[in-house]
Amino acid sequence: MSSKTVVVVGAGYVGLVTGACFAAIGHRVTCVDSDPERVGDLKNGRMPIYEPGLDVLVADAVAADRLSFSGSIEAVLKGADAVFIAVGTPPREADGLPDLSAVFAVAKQIGENADESTLVVVKSTVPIGTSARVEKLIDGLDRSAELEIASNPEFLREGSAIDDFMKPDRVVCGVGSPQAEALMRDLYAPLGLSDDRMVITDNASAEMIKYAANSFLATKVAFINEISDLCEEAGADVDMVARGMGLDPRIGAHFLRPGPGYGGSCFPKDILALVRTAELYGTRMSIVEAVLDSNERRRRDLLRRVKETVGNGDLNGLNVAILGVTFKANTDDVRESPALPLVSALLNEGDALTVYDPKANRDGDPVLDQVSWAESIP
């Protein structure tokens, strides 16, 4: 395995972690971002996101001259063995489908500016058929370089993303040729993965694996929450029920912890995207639709639980402390956090709210501008 030259377009959560990890295992990486402020921060060692260990990983890779940052795709394409597209795909307000405009804009830039052959790898989470659309877009451009499209969905959990990259359960690669497969294997070779952990398939299947996996995990979350509701009414211990279920290797213990419902940047948009994509293809995802409904009910139910805890149900004028507003531990991400609807509901009840969360990105939601922030729990 020889060191490869890699360009990662998008220095957000997925792109920055991916770029830093590729550099850490020996490749030469340039992360590109269209935000000049973000590029400037990264060049000065300031992280745009919180992820345990990422600052050290980036600093070490920069010091070893294996990681750099740029604001121009055109300036860094020359000599690239692979160009990863890792831009955001947020849900569209109109229909919940992912907004792929950034993916296509980057693909167009690559197609227009590449003057030598390279592998274009879609790392962003995209619905089935997107890589084919990227290929069609690039094929329609006036260009001289031979570009091939691959799909390499990410499975990075916020809070443990570096370990997820370095010690992956599996690496999924959608490819269309032996040459593309060989390059993808070379890129990940330093991880020492066994053949059964490298899932080599076509692009459409790779895209579907990502959505299917997240939807199944979200189903486990919704399922145990509904079991929890029944346990409360019937006098059973849901923690023991979850433990008894999780010891079955066919089920597993992960994602069987009852709570306020799933949130974050992945599950909500990916589950909705799968439902909407199925509609486009004339099929039905009735189980996944039920998961969406179940999770939404769980989030709305939090206010009722708070009122029952208070006793008389009157929350007006209370001073309420909220311990944590990110969607999970070890992240600063408040996107789709189950805590935010509760915070909003409590504010509407006339309560005074004080929040303690030293990692939360306070710019992530306007509702957080309406609360007081504490520097410590006492």
C-alpha positions as YAML, in Angstrom:
chain: A
units: angstrom
residues:
- id: 1
  name: MET
  ca: [0.00, 0.00, 0.00]
- id: 2
  name: SER
  ca: [1.40, 3.37, -1.01]
- id: 3
  name: SER
  ca: [0.38, 6.71, 0.38]
- id: 4
  name: LYS
  ca: [-2.42, 8.33, -1.65]
- id: 5
  name: THR
  ca: [-3.27, 11.94, -2.32]
- id: 6
  name: VAL
  ca: [-6.79, 12.67, -1.11]
- id: 7
  name: VAL
  ca: [-9.03, 15.72, -1.36]
- id: 8
  name: VAL
  ca: [-12.02, 15.97, 0.98]
- id: 9
  name: VAL
  ca: [-14.55, 18.63, -0.01]
- id: 10
  name: GLY
  ca: [-16.46, 19.82, 3.02]
- id: 11
  name: ALA
  ca: [-14.72, 20.44, 6.35]
- id: 12
  name: GLY
  ca: [-17.77, 19.86, 8.49]
- id: 13
  name: TYR
  ca: [-18.29, 16.98, 10.86]
- id: 14
  name: VAL
  ca: [-17.92, 14.12, 8.38]
- id: 15
  name: GLY
  ca: [-15.37, 15.77, 6.11]
- id: 16
  name: LEU
  ca: [-13.03, 16.99, 8.82]
- id: 17
  name: VAL
  ca: [-13.02, 13.70, 10.73]
- id: 18
  name: THR
  ca: [-12.56, 11.74, 7.50]
- id: 19
  name: GLY
  ca: [-9.73, 13.96, 6.30]
- id: 20
  name: ALA
  ca: [-7.92, 13.99, 9.63]
- id: 21
  name: CYS
  ca: [-8.18, 10.21, 9.98]
- id: 22
  name: PHE
  ca: [-6.99, 9.53, 6.43]
- id: 23
  name: ALA
  ca: [-4.02, 11.78, 7.16]
- id: 24
  name: ALA
  ca: [-3.37, 10.00, 10.45]
- id: 25
  name: ILE
  ca: [-3.07, 6.65, 8.69]
- id: 26
  name: GLY
  ca: [-0.51, 7.97, 6.22]
- id: 27
  name: HIS
  ca: [-2.25, 9.63, 3.27]
- id: 28
  name: ARG
  ca: [-1.70, 13.19, 2.06]
- id: 29
  name: VAL
  ca: [-4.98, 15.04, 2.56]
- id: 30
  name: THR
  ca: [-6.36, 18.47, 1.73]
- id: 31
  name: CYS
  ca: [-9.71, 19.46, 3.23]
- id: 32
  name: VAL
  ca: [-11.56, 22.05, 1.18]
- id: 33
  name: ASP
  ca: [-14.38, 24.25, 2.44]
- id: 34
  name: SER
  ca: [-16.28, 27.12, 0.86]
- id: 35
  name: ASP
  ca: [-16.44, 29.02, 4.17]
- id: 36
  name: PRO
  ca: [-13.33, 31.24, 4.37]
- id: 37
  name: GLU
  ca: [-13.76, 31.72, 8.12]
- id: 38
  name: ARG
  ca: [-13.79, 27.97, 8.70]
- id: 39
  name: VAL
  ca: [-10.71, 27.48, 6.54]
- id: 40
  name: GLY
  ca: [-8.95, 30.27, 8.42]
- id: 41
  name: ASP
  ca: [-9.86, 28.76, 11.78]
- id: 42
  name: LEU
  ca: [-8.59, 25.35, 10.75]
- id: 43
  name: LYS
  ca: [-5.32, 26.78, 9.49]
- id: 44
  name: ASN
  ca: [-4.91, 28.41, 12.90]
- id: 45
  name: GLY
  ca: [-5.72, 25.22, 14.79]
- id: 46
  name: ARG
  ca: [-9.25, 26.17, 15.84]
- id: 47
  name: MET
  ca: [-11.84, 23.39, 15.54]
- id: 48
  name: PRO
  ca: [-15.29, 24.28, 14.14]
- id: 49
  name: ILE
  ca: [-16.87, 21.35, 15.99]
- id: 50
  name: TYR
  ca: [-16.32, 19.47, 19.22]
- id: 51
  name: GLU
  ca: [-15.28, 15.85, 18.87]
- id: 52
  name: PRO
  ca: [-13.11, 14.17, 21.51]
- id: 53
  name: GLY
  ca: [-9.52, 13.92, 20.30]
- id: 54
  name: LEU
  ca: [-10.09, 15.68, 16.98]
- id: 55
  name: ASP
  ca: [-8.03, 18.76, 17.83]
- id: 56
  name: VAL
  ca: [-4.98, 16.65, 18.66]
- id: 57
  name: LEU
  ca: [-5.45, 14.44, 15.60]
- id: 58
  name: VAL
  ca: [-5.64, 17.48, 13.31]
- id: 59
  name: ALA
  ca: [-2.67, 19.18, 14.93]
- id: 60
  name: ASP
  ca: [-0.51, 16.08, 14.64]
- id: 61
  name: ALA
  ca: [-1.44, 15.54, 10.98]
- id: 62
  name: VAL
  ca: [-0.73, 19.19, 10.13]
- id: 63
  name: ALA
  ca: [2.61, 19.02, 11.94]
- id: 64
  name: ALA
  ca: [3.50, 15.88, 9.96]
- id: 65
  name: ASP
  ca: [2.69, 17.78, 6.74]
- id: 66
  name: ARG
  ca: [-0.01, 15.28, 5.80]
- id: 67
  name: LEU
  ca: [-3.05, 17.54, 6.31]
- id: 68
  name: SER
  ca: [-3.74, 20.98, 4.90]
- id: 69
  name: PHE
  ca: [-6.76, 23.20, 4.26]
- id: 70
  name: SER
  ca: [-7.93, 25.20, 1.27]
- id: 71
  name: GLY
  ca: [-10.86, 27.24, 0.06]
- id: 72
  name: SER
  ca: [-10.48, 26.22, -3.59]
- id: 73
  name: ILE
  ca: [-11.31, 22.88, -5.19]
- id: 74
  name: GLU
  ca: [-9.59, 23.83, -8.41]
- id: 75
  name: ALA
  ca: [-6.31, 24.61, -6.64]
- id: 76
  name: VAL
  ca: [-5.93, 21.15, -5.07]
- id: 77
  name: LEU
  ca: [-7.26, 18.70, -7.69]
- id: 78
  name: LYS
  ca: [-3.97, 18.14, -9.48]
- id: 79
  name: GLY
  ca: [-2.45, 14.81, -8.53]
- id: 80
  name: ALA
  ca: [-5.44, 13.69, -6.43]
- id: 81
  name: ASP
  ca: [-6.04, 9.95, -6.45]
- id: 82
  name: ALA
  ca: [-9.49, 10.39, -4.89]
- id: 83
  name: VAL
  ca: [-11.81, 13.33, -4.22]
- id: 84
  name: PHE
  ca: [-14.36, 12.80, -1.46]
- id: 85
  name: ILE
  ca: [-17.59, 14.80, -1.49]
- id: 86
  name: ALA
  ca: [-18.53, 15.31, 2.16]
- id: 87
  name: VAL
  ca: [-20.86, 18.31, 2.10]
- id: 88
  name: GLY
  ca: [-24.13, 18.64, 3.98]
- id: 89
  name: THR
  ca: [-27.42, 17.21, 2.75]
- id: 90
  name: PRO
  ca: [-30.03, 18.79, 5.05]
- id: 91
  name: PRO
  ca: [-33.70, 17.94, 4.60]
- id: 92
  name: ARG
  ca: [-35.72, 20.18, 2.32]
- id: 93
  name: GLU
  ca: [-38.56, 21.96, 4.08]
- id: 94
  name: ALA
  ca: [-40.99, 21.21, 1.27]
- id: 95
  name: ASP
  ca: [-40.83, 17.41, 1.30]
- id: 96
  name: GLY
  ca: [-38.17, 16.15, 3.72]
- id: 97
  name: LEU
  ca: [-35.95, 14.79, 0.96]
- id: 98
  name: PRO
  ca: [-32.24, 15.64, 1.26]
- id: 99
  name: ASP
  ca: [-31.12, 18.86, -0.37]
- id: 100
  name: LEU
  ca: [-28.47, 17.60, -2.78]
- id: 101
  name: SER
  ca: [-27.63, 20.97, -4.31]
- id: 102
  name: ALA
  ca: [-24.25, 21.17, -2.56]
- id: 103
  name: VAL
  ca: [-23.34, 17.63, -3.69]
- id: 104
  name: PHE
  ca: [-24.13, 18.44, -7.32]
- id: 105
  name: ALA
  ca: [-22.40, 21.83, -7.15]
- id: 106
  name: VAL
  ca: [-19.19, 20.20, -5.90]
- id: 107
  name: ALA
  ca: [-19.43, 17.42, -8.49]
- id: 108
  name: LYS
  ca: [-19.77, 20.05, -11.21]
- id: 109
  name: GLN
  ca: [-16.71, 21.91, -9.94]
- id: 110
  name: ILE
  ca: [-14.69, 18.71, -9.91]
- id: 111
  name: GLY
  ca: [-15.82, 17.77, -13.41]
- id: 112
  name: GLU
  ca: [-15.04, 21.20, -14.82]
- id: 113
  name: ASN
  ca: [-11.61, 21.53, -13.23]
- id: 114
  name: ALA
  ca: [-10.10, 18.04, -13.10]
- id: 115
  name: ASP
  ca: [-7.45, 17.67, -15.82]
- id: 116
  name: GLU
  ca: [-6.39, 14.13, -14.95]
- id: 117
  name: SER
  ca: [-8.14, 10.91, -13.98]
- id: 118
  name: THR
  ca: [-9.39, 10.57, -10.41]
- id: 119
  name: LEU
  ca: [-12.01, 8.74, -8.38]
- id: 120
  name: VAL
  ca: [-14.90, 10.91, -7.17]
- id: 121
  name: VAL
  ca: [-16.26, 9.40, -3.95]
- id: 122
  name: VAL
  ca: [-19.64, 10.44, -2.56]
- id: 123
  name: LYS
  ca: [-19.22, 10.41, 1.24]
- id: 124
  name: SER
  ca: [-22.26, 12.56, 2.02]
- id: 125
  name: THR
  ca: [-25.40, 10.74, 3.10]
- id: 126
  name: VAL
  ca: [-27.52, 10.61, -0.04]
- id: 127
  name: PRO
  ca: [-30.56, 8.64, -1.22]
- id: 128
  name: ILE
  ca: [-30.33, 5.73, -3.59]
- id: 129
  name: GLY
  ca: [-29.58, 6.83, -7.14]
- id: 130
  name: THR
  ca: [-27.57, 9.94, -6.22]
- id: 131
  name: SER
  ca: [-24.21, 8.57, -7.37]
- id: 132
  name: ALA
  ca: [-25.78, 7.72, -10.72]
- id: 133
  name: ARG
  ca: [-27.02, 11.30, -10.98]
- id: 134
  name: VAL
  ca: [-23.55, 12.62, -10.12]
- id: 135
  name: GLU
  ca: [-22.07, 10.39, -12.81]
- id: 136
  name: LYS
  ca: [-24.59, 11.63, -15.37]
- id: 137
  name: LEU
  ca: [-23.89, 15.25, -14.44]
- id: 138
  name: ILE
  ca: [-20.12, 14.82, -14.82]
- id: 139
  name: ASP
  ca: [-20.46, 12.84, -18.06]
- id: 140
  name: GLY
  ca: [-22.42, 15.74, -19.52]
- id: 141
  name: LEU
  ca: [-19.63, 18.24, -18.93]
- id: 142
  name: ASP
  ca: [-17.01, 19.26, -21.45]
- id: 143
  name: ARG
  ca: [-13.92, 17.72, -19.87]
- id: 144
  name: SER
  ca: [-10.75, 15.86, -20.71]
- id: 145
  name: ALA
  ca: [-10.14, 13.83, -17.54]
- id: 146
  name: GLU
  ca: [-11.60, 10.37, -16.97]
- id: 147
  name: LEU
  ca: [-13.62, 10.47, -13.75]
- id: 148
  name: GLU
  ca: [-15.25, 7.50, -12.05]
- id: 149
  name: ILE
  ca: [-17.86, 7.68, -9.30]
- id: 150
  name: ALA
  ca: [-17.85, 5.64, -6.08]
- id: 151
  name: SER
  ca: [-20.00, 5.63, -2.95]
- id: 152
  name: ASN
  ca: [-18.50, 5.38, 0.54]
- id: 153
  name: PRO
  ca: [-21.18, 6.17, 3.16]
- id: 154
  name: GLU
  ca: [-20.01, 7.21, 6.60]
- id: 155
  name: PHE
  ca: [-20.91, 5.47, 9.85]
- id: 156
  name: LEU
  ca: [-19.39, 7.95, 12.28]
- id: 157
  name: ARG
  ca: [-21.12, 8.39, 15.62]
- id: 158
  name: GLU
  ca: [-20.72, 11.83, 17.14]
- id: 159
  name: GLY
  ca: [-18.67, 11.49, 20.30]
- id: 160
  name: SER
  ca: [-16.78, 8.42, 19.08]
- id: 161
  name: ALA
  ca: [-16.16, 9.30, 15.43]
- id: 162
  name: ILE
  ca: [-12.39, 8.83, 15.46]
- id: 163
  name: ASP
  ca: [-12.66, 5.32, 16.90]
- id: 164
  name: ASP
  ca: [-15.43, 4.57, 14.41]
- id: 165
  name: PHE
  ca: [-13.10, 5.48, 11.54]
- id: 166
  name: MET
  ca: [-10.00, 3.80, 12.93]
- id: 167
  name: LYS
  ca: [-11.76, 0.64, 14.19]
- id: 168
  name: PRO
  ca: [-14.81, 0.34, 11.95]
- id: 169
  name: ASP
  ca: [-17.41, -2.42, 12.14]
- id: 170
  name: ARG
  ca: [-17.33, -2.32, 8.35]
- id: 171
  name: VAL
  ca: [-16.35, -0.08, 5.45]
- id: 172
  name: VAL
  ca: [-18.92, 0.04, 2.67]
- id: 173
  name: CYS
  ca: [-17.69, 0.87, -0.85]
- id: 174
  name: GLY
  ca: [-19.89, 1.17, -3.90]
- id: 175
  name: VAL
  ca: [-17.72, 0.86, -7.00]
- id: 176
  name: GLY
  ca: [-18.12, 0.27, -10.71]
- id: 177
  name: SER
  ca: [-14.75, -1.18, -11.71]
- id: 178
  name: PRO
  ca: [-11.86, -3.29, -10.40]
- id: 179
  name: GLN
  ca: [-9.65, -0.19, -10.50]
- id: 180
  name: ALA
  ca: [-12.02, 1.74, -8.23]
- id: 181
  name: GLU
  ca: [-12.23, -1.22, -5.84]
- id: 182
  name: ALA
  ca: [-8.44, -1.50, -5.70]
- id: 183
  name: LEU
  ca: [-8.08, 2.19, -4.87]
- id: 184
  name: MET
  ca: [-10.71, 2.07, -2.13]
- id: 185
  name: ARG
  ca: [-9.00, -0.96, -0.64]
- id: 186
  name: ASP
  ca: [-5.65, 0.86, -0.74]
- id: 187
  name: LEU
  ca: [-7.11, 3.89, 1.01]
- id: 188
  name: TYR
  ca: [-8.37, 1.80, 3.91]
- id: 189
  name: ALA
  ca: [-5.55, -0.77, 3.91]
- id: 190
  name: PRO
  ca: [-3.67, 0.81, 6.87]
- id: 191
  name: LEU
  ca: [-6.64, -0.08, 9.09]
- id: 192
  name: GLY
  ca: [-5.87, -3.77, 8.57]
- id: 193
  name: LEU
  ca: [-9.47, -4.80, 7.98]
- id: 194
  name: SER
  ca: [-10.34, -8.40, 7.23]
- id: 195
  name: ASP
  ca: [-12.05, -9.05, 3.91]
- id: 196
  name: ASP
  ca: [-15.42, -9.62, 5.56]
- id: 197
  name: ARG
  ca: [-15.36, -6.08, 6.95]
- id: 198
  name: MET
  ca: [-14.86, -4.52, 3.52]
- id: 199
  name: VAL
  ca: [-18.29, -4.53, 1.89]
- id: 200
  name: ILE
  ca: [-17.68, -4.06, -1.83]
- id: 201
  name: THR
  ca: [-20.90, -3.53, -3.76]
- id: 202
  name: ASP
  ca: [-22.52, -1.27, -6.34]
- id: 203
  name: ASN
  ca: [-23.26, 2.40, -5.70]
- id: 204
  name: ALA
  ca: [-27.02, 2.04, -5.26]
- id: 205
  name: SER
  ca: [-26.63, -0.73, -2.69]
- id: 206
  name: ALA
  ca: [-24.00, 1.24, -0.77]
- id: 207
  name: GLU
  ca: [-26.35, 4.23, -0.60]
- id: 208
  name: MET
  ca: [-29.19, 2.05, 0.64]
- id: 209
  name: ILE
  ca: [-27.05, 0.36, 3.31]
- id: 210
  name: LYS
  ca: [-26.60, 3.70, 5.06]
- id: 211
  name: TYR
  ca: [-30.32, 4.51, 5.20]
- id: 212
  name: ALA
  ca: [-31.34, 0.95, 6.05]
- id: 213
  name: ALA
  ca: [-28.86, 0.78, 8.94]
- id: 214
  name: ASN
  ca: [-29.92, 4.08, 10.50]
- id: 215
  name: SER
  ca: [-33.60, 3.29, 10.09]
- id: 216
  name: PHE
  ca: [-33.19, -0.09, 11.78]
- id: 217
  name: LEU
  ca: [-31.34, 1.47, 14.74]
- id: 218
  name: ALA
  ca: [-34.01, 4.15, 15.06]
- id: 219
  name: THR
  ca: [-36.60, 1.37, 15.10]
- id: 220
  name: LYS
  ca: [-34.86, -0.19, 18.11]
- id: 221
  name: VAL
  ca: [-34.95, 3.16, 19.92]
- id: 222
  name: ALA
  ca: [-38.67, 3.65, 19.23]
- id: 223
  name: PHE
  ca: [-39.43, 0.03, 20.15]
- id: 224
  name: ILE
  ca: [-37.80, 0.12, 23.58]
- id: 225
  name: ASN
  ca: [-39.47, 3.45, 24.35]
- id: 226
  name: GLU
  ca: [-42.89, 1.94, 23.66]
- id: 227
  name: ILE
  ca: [-41.96, -1.10, 25.76]
- id: 228
  name: SER
  ca: [-40.98, 1.38, 28.48]
- id: 229
  name: ASP
  ca: [-44.44, 2.96, 28.39]
- id: 230
  name: LEU
  ca: [-46.07, -0.42, 28.87]
- id: 231
  name: CYS
  ca: [-43.63, -1.34, 31.65]
- id: 232
  name: GLU
  ca: [-44.54, 1.82, 33.56]
- id: 233
  name: GLU
  ca: [-48.23, 1.00, 33.41]
- id: 234
  name: ALA
  ca: [-47.83, -2.72, 34.16]
- id: 235
  name: GLY
  ca: [-45.18, -2.49, 36.88]
- id: 236
  name: ALA
  ca: [-42.27, -4.06, 35.02]
- id: 237
  name: ASP
  ca: [-38.65, -2.85, 35.08]
- id: 238
  name: VAL
  ca: [-37.78, -1.73, 31.58]
- id: 239
  name: ASP
  ca: [-34.04, -1.79, 32.29]
- id: 240
  name: MET
  ca: [-34.26, -5.47, 33.15]
- id: 241
  name: VAL
  ca: [-36.45, -6.10, 30.12]
- id: 242
  name: ALA
  ca: [-33.89, -4.40, 27.89]
- id: 243
  name: ARG
  ca: [-31.08, -6.40, 29.48]
- id: 244
  name: GLY
  ca: [-32.94, -9.64, 28.97]
- id: 245
  name: MET
  ca: [-33.59, -8.75, 25.34]
- id: 246
  name: GLY
  ca: [-30.10, -7.49, 24.64]
- id: 247
  name: LEU
  ca: [-28.38, -10.69, 25.73]
- id: 248
  name: ASP
  ca: [-29.99, -12.41, 22.77]
- id: 249
  name: PRO
  ca: [-27.26, -12.16, 20.08]
- id: 250
  name: ARG
  ca: [-29.94, -11.88, 17.41]
- id: 251
  name: ILE
  ca: [-31.09, -8.63, 19.04]
- id: 252
  name: GLY
  ca: [-28.08, -7.12, 20.79]
- id: 253
  name: ALA
  ca: [-27.99, -4.56, 23.60]
- id: 254
  name: HIS
  ca: [-27.20, -1.45, 21.59]
- id: 255
  name: PHE
  ca: [-29.95, 1.16, 21.21]
- id: 256
  name: LEU
  ca: [-32.16, -0.54, 23.80]
- id: 257
  name: ARG
  ca: [-32.02, 2.23, 26.40]
- id: 258
  name: PRO
  ca: [-35.33, 4.03, 26.95]
- id: 259
  name: GLY
  ca: [-35.18, 7.80, 26.79]
- id: 260
  name: PRO
  ca: [-36.70, 10.91, 25.24]
- id: 261
  name: GLY
  ca: [-36.39, 9.62, 21.67]
- id: 262
  name: TYR
  ca: [-33.70, 9.86, 19.03]
- id: 263
  name: GLY
  ca: [-32.39, 13.15, 17.71]
- id: 264
  name: GLY
  ca: [-29.25, 14.57, 16.14]
- id: 265
  name: SER
  ca: [-28.12, 15.32, 12.63]
- id: 266
  name: CYS
  ca: [-28.55, 11.80, 11.20]
- id: 267
  name: PHE
  ca: [-31.49, 9.73, 12.40]
- id: 268
  name: PRO
  ca: [-34.31, 12.29, 11.97]
- id: 269
  name: LYS
  ca: [-33.35, 13.32, 8.45]
- id: 270
  name: ASP
  ca: [-32.26, 9.86, 7.27]
- id: 271
  name: ILE
  ca: [-35.42, 8.10, 8.44]
- id: 272
  name: LEU
  ca: [-37.60, 10.76, 6.81]
- id: 273
  name: ALA
  ca: [-35.52, 10.61, 3.64]
- id: 274
  name: LEU
  ca: [-36.01, 6.85, 3.38]
- id: 275
  name: VAL
  ca: [-39.79, 7.25, 3.66]
- id: 276
  name: ARG
  ca: [-39.85, 9.98, 1.02]
- id: 277
  name: THR
  ca: [-37.50, 8.07, -1.30]
- id: 278
  name: ALA
  ca: [-39.72, 5.01, -1.08]
- id: 279
  name: GLU
  ca: [-42.68, 7.17, -2.10]
- id: 280
  name: LEU
  ca: [-40.78, 8.33, -5.18]
- id: 281
  name: TYR
  ca: [-40.27, 4.70, -6.17]
- id: 282
  name: GLY
  ca: [-43.90, 3.81, -5.50]
- id: 283
  name: THR
  ca: [-43.20, 1.66, -2.44]
- id: 284
  name: ARG
  ca: [-44.18, 1.97, 1.22]
- id: 285
  name: MET
  ca: [-42.06, 2.01, 4.37]
- id: 286
  name: SER
  ca: [-44.90, 1.42, 6.85]
- id: 287
  name: ILE
  ca: [-42.62, 0.27, 9.69]
- id: 288
  name: VAL
  ca: [-40.32, 3.26, 9.27]
- id: 289
  name: GLU
  ca: [-43.33, 5.59, 9.07]
- id: 290
  name: ALA
  ca: [-44.51, 4.16, 12.39]
- id: 291
  name: VAL
  ca: [-41.06, 4.83, 13.87]
- id: 292
  name: LEU
  ca: [-41.33, 8.49, 12.85]
- id: 293
  name: ASP
  ca: [-44.75, 8.77, 14.50]
- id: 294
  name: SER
  ca: [-43.63, 6.92, 17.63]
- id: 295
  name: ASN
  ca: [-40.55, 9.11, 18.11]
- id: 296
  name: GLU
  ca: [-42.55, 12.30, 17.67]
- id: 297
  name: ARG
  ca: [-45.09, 11.13, 20.27]
- id: 298
  name: ARG
  ca: [-42.27, 10.34, 22.68]
- id: 299
  name: ARG
  ca: [-40.84, 13.83, 22.36]
- id: 300
  name: ARG
  ca: [-44.24, 15.48, 22.86]
- id: 301
  name: ASP
  ca: [-44.87, 13.29, 25.91]
- id: 302
  name: LEU
  ca: [-41.96, 14.76, 27.85]
- id: 303
  name: LEU
  ca: [-43.99, 17.79, 28.97]
- id: 304
  name: ARG
  ca: [-46.75, 15.54, 30.34]
- id: 305
  name: ARG
  ca: [-44.18, 13.62, 32.34]
- id: 306
  name: VAL
  ca: [-42.77, 16.82, 33.81]
- id: 307
  name: LYS
  ca: [-46.27, 17.98, 34.79]
- id: 308
  name: GLU
  ca: [-46.99, 14.65, 36.48]
- id: 309
  name: THR
  ca: [-43.72, 14.90, 38.40]
- id: 310
  name: VAL
  ca: [-44.58, 18.38, 39.68]
- id: 311
  name: GLY
  ca: [-47.83, 17.00, 41.05]
- id: 312
  name: ASN
  ca: [-50.50, 19.58, 40.42]
- id: 313
  name: GLY
  ca: [-49.62, 19.94, 36.76]
- id: 314
  name: ASP
  ca: [-49.20, 23.72, 37.04]
- id: 315
  name: LEU
  ca: [-45.80, 24.71, 35.71]
- id: 316
  name: ASN
  ca: [-46.39, 28.45, 35.48]
- id: 317
  name: GLY
  ca: [-43.70, 30.48, 37.21]
- id: 318
  name: LEU
  ca: [-41.41, 27.62, 38.12]
- id: 319
  name: ASN
  ca: [-37.64, 27.90, 38.06]
- id: 320
  name: VAL
  ca: [-36.46, 24.88, 36.05]
- id: 321
  name: ALA
  ca: [-32.93, 23.59, 35.58]
- id: 322
  name: ILE
  ca: [-32.08, 21.70, 32.40]
- id: 323
  name: LEU
  ca: [-28.98, 19.52, 32.58]
- id: 324
  name: GLY
  ca: [-27.85, 19.01, 28.99]
- id: 325
  name: VAL
  ca: [-29.39, 20.07, 25.69]
- id: 326
  name: THR
  ca: [-27.19, 18.32, 23.12]
- id: 327
  name: PHE
  ca: [-28.79, 15.29, 21.50]
- id: 328
  name: LYS
  ca: [-26.22, 12.95, 23.11]
- id: 329
  name: ALA
  ca: [-23.08, 12.99, 25.24]
- id: 330
  name: ASN
  ca: [-19.62, 14.01, 23.98]
- id: 331
  name: THR
  ca: [-20.86, 16.37, 21.30]
- id: 332
  name: ASP
  ca: [-21.78, 20.05, 20.96]
- id: 333
  name: ASP
  ca: [-24.56, 19.23, 18.49]
- id: 334
  name: VAL
  ca: [-28.09, 20.35, 19.42]
- id: 335
  name: ARG
  ca: [-29.64, 19.61, 16.04]
- id: 336
  name: GLU
  ca: [-33.00, 17.84, 16.50]
- id: 337
  name: SER
  ca: [-32.18, 17.33, 20.18]
- id: 338
  name: PRO
  ca: [-35.16, 15.90, 22.09]
- id: 339
  name: ALA
  ca: [-34.39, 18.47, 24.79]
- id: 340
  name: LEU
  ca: [-35.29, 21.44, 22.58]
- id: 341
  name: PRO
  ca: [-39.06, 20.76, 22.26]
- id: 342
  name: LEU
  ca: [-39.19, 20.37, 26.04]
- id: 343
  name: VAL
  ca: [-37.30, 23.63, 26.57]
- id: 344
  name: SER
  ca: [-39.69, 25.40, 24.19]
- id: 345
  name: ALA
  ca: [-42.76, 23.90, 25.90]
- id: 346
  name: LEU
  ca: [-41.53, 24.90, 29.36]
- id: 347
  name: LEU
  ca: [-40.91, 28.45, 28.16]
- id: 348
  name: ASN
  ca: [-44.46, 28.55, 26.81]
- id: 349
  name: GLU
  ca: [-45.69, 27.46, 30.25]
- id: 350
  name: GLY
  ca: [-44.12, 30.60, 31.69]
- id: 351
  name: ASP
  ca: [-41.17, 28.97, 33.40]
- id: 352
  name: ALA
  ca: [-37.76, 30.48, 33.99]
- id: 353
  name: LEU
  ca: [-35.16, 28.09, 32.57]
- id: 354
  name: THR
  ca: [-31.50, 27.76, 33.42]
- id: 355
  name: VAL
  ca: [-29.43, 25.42, 31.27]
- id: 356
  name: TYR
  ca: [-26.15, 23.75, 32.06]
- id: 357
  name: ASP
  ca: [-24.32, 22.19, 29.13]
- id: 358
  name: PRO
  ca: [-20.67, 23.18, 28.74]
- id: 359
  name: LYS
  ca: [-20.39, 21.66, 25.26]
- id: 360
  name: ALA
  ca: [-23.63, 22.81, 23.61]
- id: 361
  name: ASN
  ca: [-23.42, 24.95, 20.49]
- id: 362
  name: ARG
  ca: [-25.65, 27.81, 21.58]
- id: 363
  name: ASP
  ca: [-26.00, 29.03, 18.02]
- id: 364
  name: GLY
  ca: [-27.70, 25.79, 17.02]
- id: 365
  name: ASP
  ca: [-31.29, 26.78, 17.79]
- id: 366
  name: PRO
  ca: [-33.07, 30.11, 18.47]
- id: 367
  name: VAL
  ca: [-34.91, 28.70, 21.49]
- id: 368
  name: LEU
  ca: [-31.60, 28.61, 23.35]
- id: 369
  name: ASP
  ca: [-31.43, 32.41, 23.21]
- id: 370
  name: GLN
  ca: [-34.40, 32.54, 25.59]
- id: 371
  name: VAL
  ca: [-32.80, 30.70, 28.51]
- id: 372
  name: SER
  ca: [-30.18, 31.53, 31.11]
- id: 373
  name: TRP
  ca: [-26.92, 29.60, 31.06]
- id: 374
  name: ALA
  ca: [-25.08, 28.31, 34.10]
- id: 375
  name: GLU
  ca: [-21.34, 27.74, 34.25]
- id: 376
  name: SER
  ca: [-21.66, 24.85, 36.70]
- id: 377
  name: ILE
  ca: [-24.32, 22.58, 38.21]
- id: 378
  name: PRO
  ca: [-24.21, 23.87, 41.85]
...
